[in-house]
Tab-separated table of C-alpha atoms in Angstrom:
chain	number	residue	atom	x	y	z
A	196	MET	CA	73.186	12.014	55.236
A	197	ARG	CA	74.530	9.428	52.814
A	198	ILE	CA	73.382	5.821	52.478
A	199	GLY	CA	76.109	4.357	54.702
A	200	GLU	CA	75.309	6.790	57.491
A	201	LEU	CA	71.594	6.025	57.272
A	202	ALA	CA	72.290	2.290	57.282
A	203	HIS	CA	74.475	2.649	60.375
A	204	THR	CA	72.002	4.951	62.171
A	205	THR	CA	69.050	2.625	61.535
A	206	ASN	CA	71.007	-0.612	62.071
A	207	THR	CA	70.149	-1.873	58.601
A	208	THR	CA	72.063	-2.516	55.399
A	209	THR	CA	72.625	-0.355	52.369
A	210	ARG	CA	71.100	-3.169	50.348
A	211	ALA	CA	67.861	-2.923	52.359
A	212	LEU	CA	67.790	0.830	51.862
A	213	ARG	CA	68.186	0.405	48.104
A	214	TYR	CA	65.380	-2.176	48.176
A	215	TYR	CA	63.109	0.305	49.968
A	216	GLU	CA	63.994	2.913	47.361
A	217	GLU	CA	63.328	0.514	44.457
A	218	HIS	CA	59.889	-0.201	45.900
A	219	GLY	CA	59.053	3.497	46.261
A	220	LEU	CA	59.192	3.567	50.055
A	221	LEU	CA	62.256	5.741	50.485
A	222	HIS	CA	62.969	8.849	48.426
A	223	PRO	CA	66.558	10.107	48.594
A	224	GLU	CA	67.831	13.116	46.711
A	225	ARG	CA	70.767	12.656	44.340
A	226	THR	CA	73.862	14.807	44.328
A	227	SER	CA	75.522	15.882	41.087
A	228	ASN	CA	77.889	12.903	41.324
A	229	GLY	CA	74.986	10.472	41.834
A	230	TYR	CA	75.295	9.847	45.567
A	231	ARG	CA	72.092	9.288	47.506
A	232	VAL	CA	71.406	11.916	50.153
A	233	TYR	CA	68.716	11.303	52.743
A	234	GLY	CA	66.795	13.968	54.610
A	235	PRO	CA	66.328	14.146	58.361
A	236	ASP	CA	62.987	12.290	58.301
A	237	SER	CA	64.588	9.261	56.617
A	238	VAL	CA	65.609	7.707	59.933
A	239	ARG	CA	61.998	7.617	61.118
A	240	VAL	CA	60.809	6.362	57.729
A	241	VAL	CA	63.297	3.470	57.736
A	242	GLU	CA	62.469	2.585	61.353
A	243	ASN	CA	58.760	2.554	60.485
A	244	ILE	CA	59.327	0.478	57.351
A	245	ARG	CA	61.278	-2.114	59.331
A	246	LEU	CA	58.702	-2.142	62.138
A	247	LEU	CA	55.775	-2.626	59.781
A	248	LEU	CA	57.491	-5.245	57.620
A	249	ALA	CA	58.396	-7.186	60.781
A	250	ALA	CA	54.747	-6.950	61.845
A	251	GLY	CA	53.683	-8.693	58.652
A	252	LEU	CA	52.762	-5.817	56.382
A	253	THR	CA	53.931	-5.964	52.789
A	254	THR	CA	55.741	-3.368	50.721
A	255	GLU	CA	52.450	-2.880	48.851
A	256	ASP	CA	50.742	-2.086	52.169
A	257	LEU	CA	53.456	0.427	52.954
A	258	LEU	CA	53.013	2.128	49.595
A	259	ILE	CA	49.385	2.748	50.541
A	260	LEU	CA	50.552	4.377	53.788
A	261	ASP	CA	53.161	6.484	51.923
A	262	ARG	CA	53.233	9.858	53.731
A	263	CYS	CA	52.137	8.245	56.999
A	264	LEU	CA	55.505	6.481	57.132
A	265	ARG	CA	56.908	9.802	58.309
A	266	ASP	CA	54.672	9.617	61.432
A	267	GLU	CA	55.768	8.284	64.741
A	268	LEU	CA	53.699	5.142	64.222
A	269	LEU	CA	53.801	3.899	67.789
A	270	ASN	CA	53.042	7.204	69.522
A	271	ASP	CA	51.975	10.376	67.720
A	272	HIS	CA	49.688	9.693	64.778
A	273	SER	CA	49.834	13.009	62.965
A	274	CYS	CA	49.153	11.701	59.465
A	275	ALA	CA	46.783	14.140	57.759
A	276	ASP	CA	44.501	11.359	56.484
A	277	PRO	CA	44.728	8.264	58.689
A	278	GLY	CA	42.101	6.422	56.608
A	279	ALA	CA	44.679	4.453	54.634
A	280	LYS	CA	46.582	3.578	57.798
A	281	ILE	CA	43.396	2.373	59.484
A	282	ALA	CA	42.403	0.210	56.500
A	283	VAL	CA	45.840	-1.404	56.144
A	284	PHE	CA	46.178	-2.034	59.880
A	285	GLU	CA	42.685	-3.582	60.041
A	286	GLN	CA	43.458	-5.878	57.092
A	287	ARG	CA	46.779	-6.986	58.561
A	288	LEU	CA	45.267	-7.535	62.012
A	289	ALA	CA	42.634	-9.780	60.429
A	290	VAL	CA	45.381	-11.803	58.701
A	291	ILE	CA	47.335	-12.081	61.944
A	292	GLN	CA	44.220	-13.169	63.847
A	293	ARG	CA	43.546	-15.904	61.273
A	294	ARG	CA	47.131	-17.127	61.721
A	295	ILE	CA	46.727	-17.121	65.500
A	296	ASP	CA	43.475	-19.074	65.207
A	297	ASP	CA	45.091	-21.593	62.854
A	298	LEU	CA	48.098	-22.023	65.126
A	299	THR	CA	45.861	-22.419	68.180
A	300	HIS	CA	43.940	-25.162	66.389
A	301	VAL	CA	47.147	-26.934	65.309
A	302	ARG	CA	48.531	-26.666	68.849
A	303	ALA	CA	45.409	-28.273	70.308
A	304	ARG	CA	45.563	-31.121	67.782
A	305	LEU	CA	49.266	-31.711	68.479
A	306	LEU	CA	48.652	-31.770	72.223
A	307	ASP	CA	45.858	-34.324	71.760
A	308	ARG	CA	48.039	-36.475	69.517
A	309	LEU	CA	50.989	-36.221	71.899
A	310	GLY	CA	48.773	-37.371	74.755
A	311	GLU	CA	47.607	-40.360	72.722
A	312	LEU	CA	51.168	-41.298	71.769
A	313	ARG	CA	52.442	-41.015	75.331
A	314	GLU	CA	49.497	-43.057	76.579
A	315	ARG	CA	50.407	-45.837	74.157
A	316	ALA	CA	54.109	-45.642	74.976
A	317	ALA	CA	53.681	-45.752	78.768
A	318	PRO	CA	53.888	-49.117	80.542
A	319	PRO	CA	50.413	-50.350	81.600
A	320	GLY	CA	50.873	-49.416	85.278
A	321	ASP	CA	52.215	-45.990	84.402
A	322	ARG	CA	49.368	-44.755	82.227
A	323	VAL	CA	48.238	-41.199	82.825
A	324	CYS	CA	45.091	-39.464	81.663
A	325	PRO	CA	45.675	-37.763	78.234
A	326	GLN	CA	44.155	-34.569	79.667
A	327	ARG	CA	46.895	-34.457	82.313
A	328	LEU	CA	49.566	-35.078	79.697
A	329	ALA	CA	48.265	-32.156	77.660
A	330	GLU	CA	48.274	-29.969	80.759
A	331	ARG	CA	51.848	-31.014	81.567
A	332	ALA	CA	52.987	-30.334	77.987
A	333	ALA	CA	51.371	-26.907	78.041
A	334	ALA	CA	53.078	-25.939	81.305
């Protein structure tokens, strides 16, 4: 299939497909007139690239996975050597967990600060425990 067909089938752009090719993630054949021609596994490769990039992996991570991009990443893991996939996934999961921890910490600080601000802003007879305000904000 040609680049426009692949873009349509995978709900992406031809520009994105060229980007994937430039970064060594997608390997089309070229016809005698220079057109890109993609094999049948290209749909799965593009879907996997998009899935993994959306999950926070980088193009460098995907280069390490290389042949594993032809796997069905969410179901059948038939990659001959899953070692690279395991290492990349573990690294990315650690990065994601650090982000979650950081965001959880920031959220707790914002809730505390919001409670303090609301406490100060409330008329004296209307004051509510900051703990309750945080619980209300979280709900």
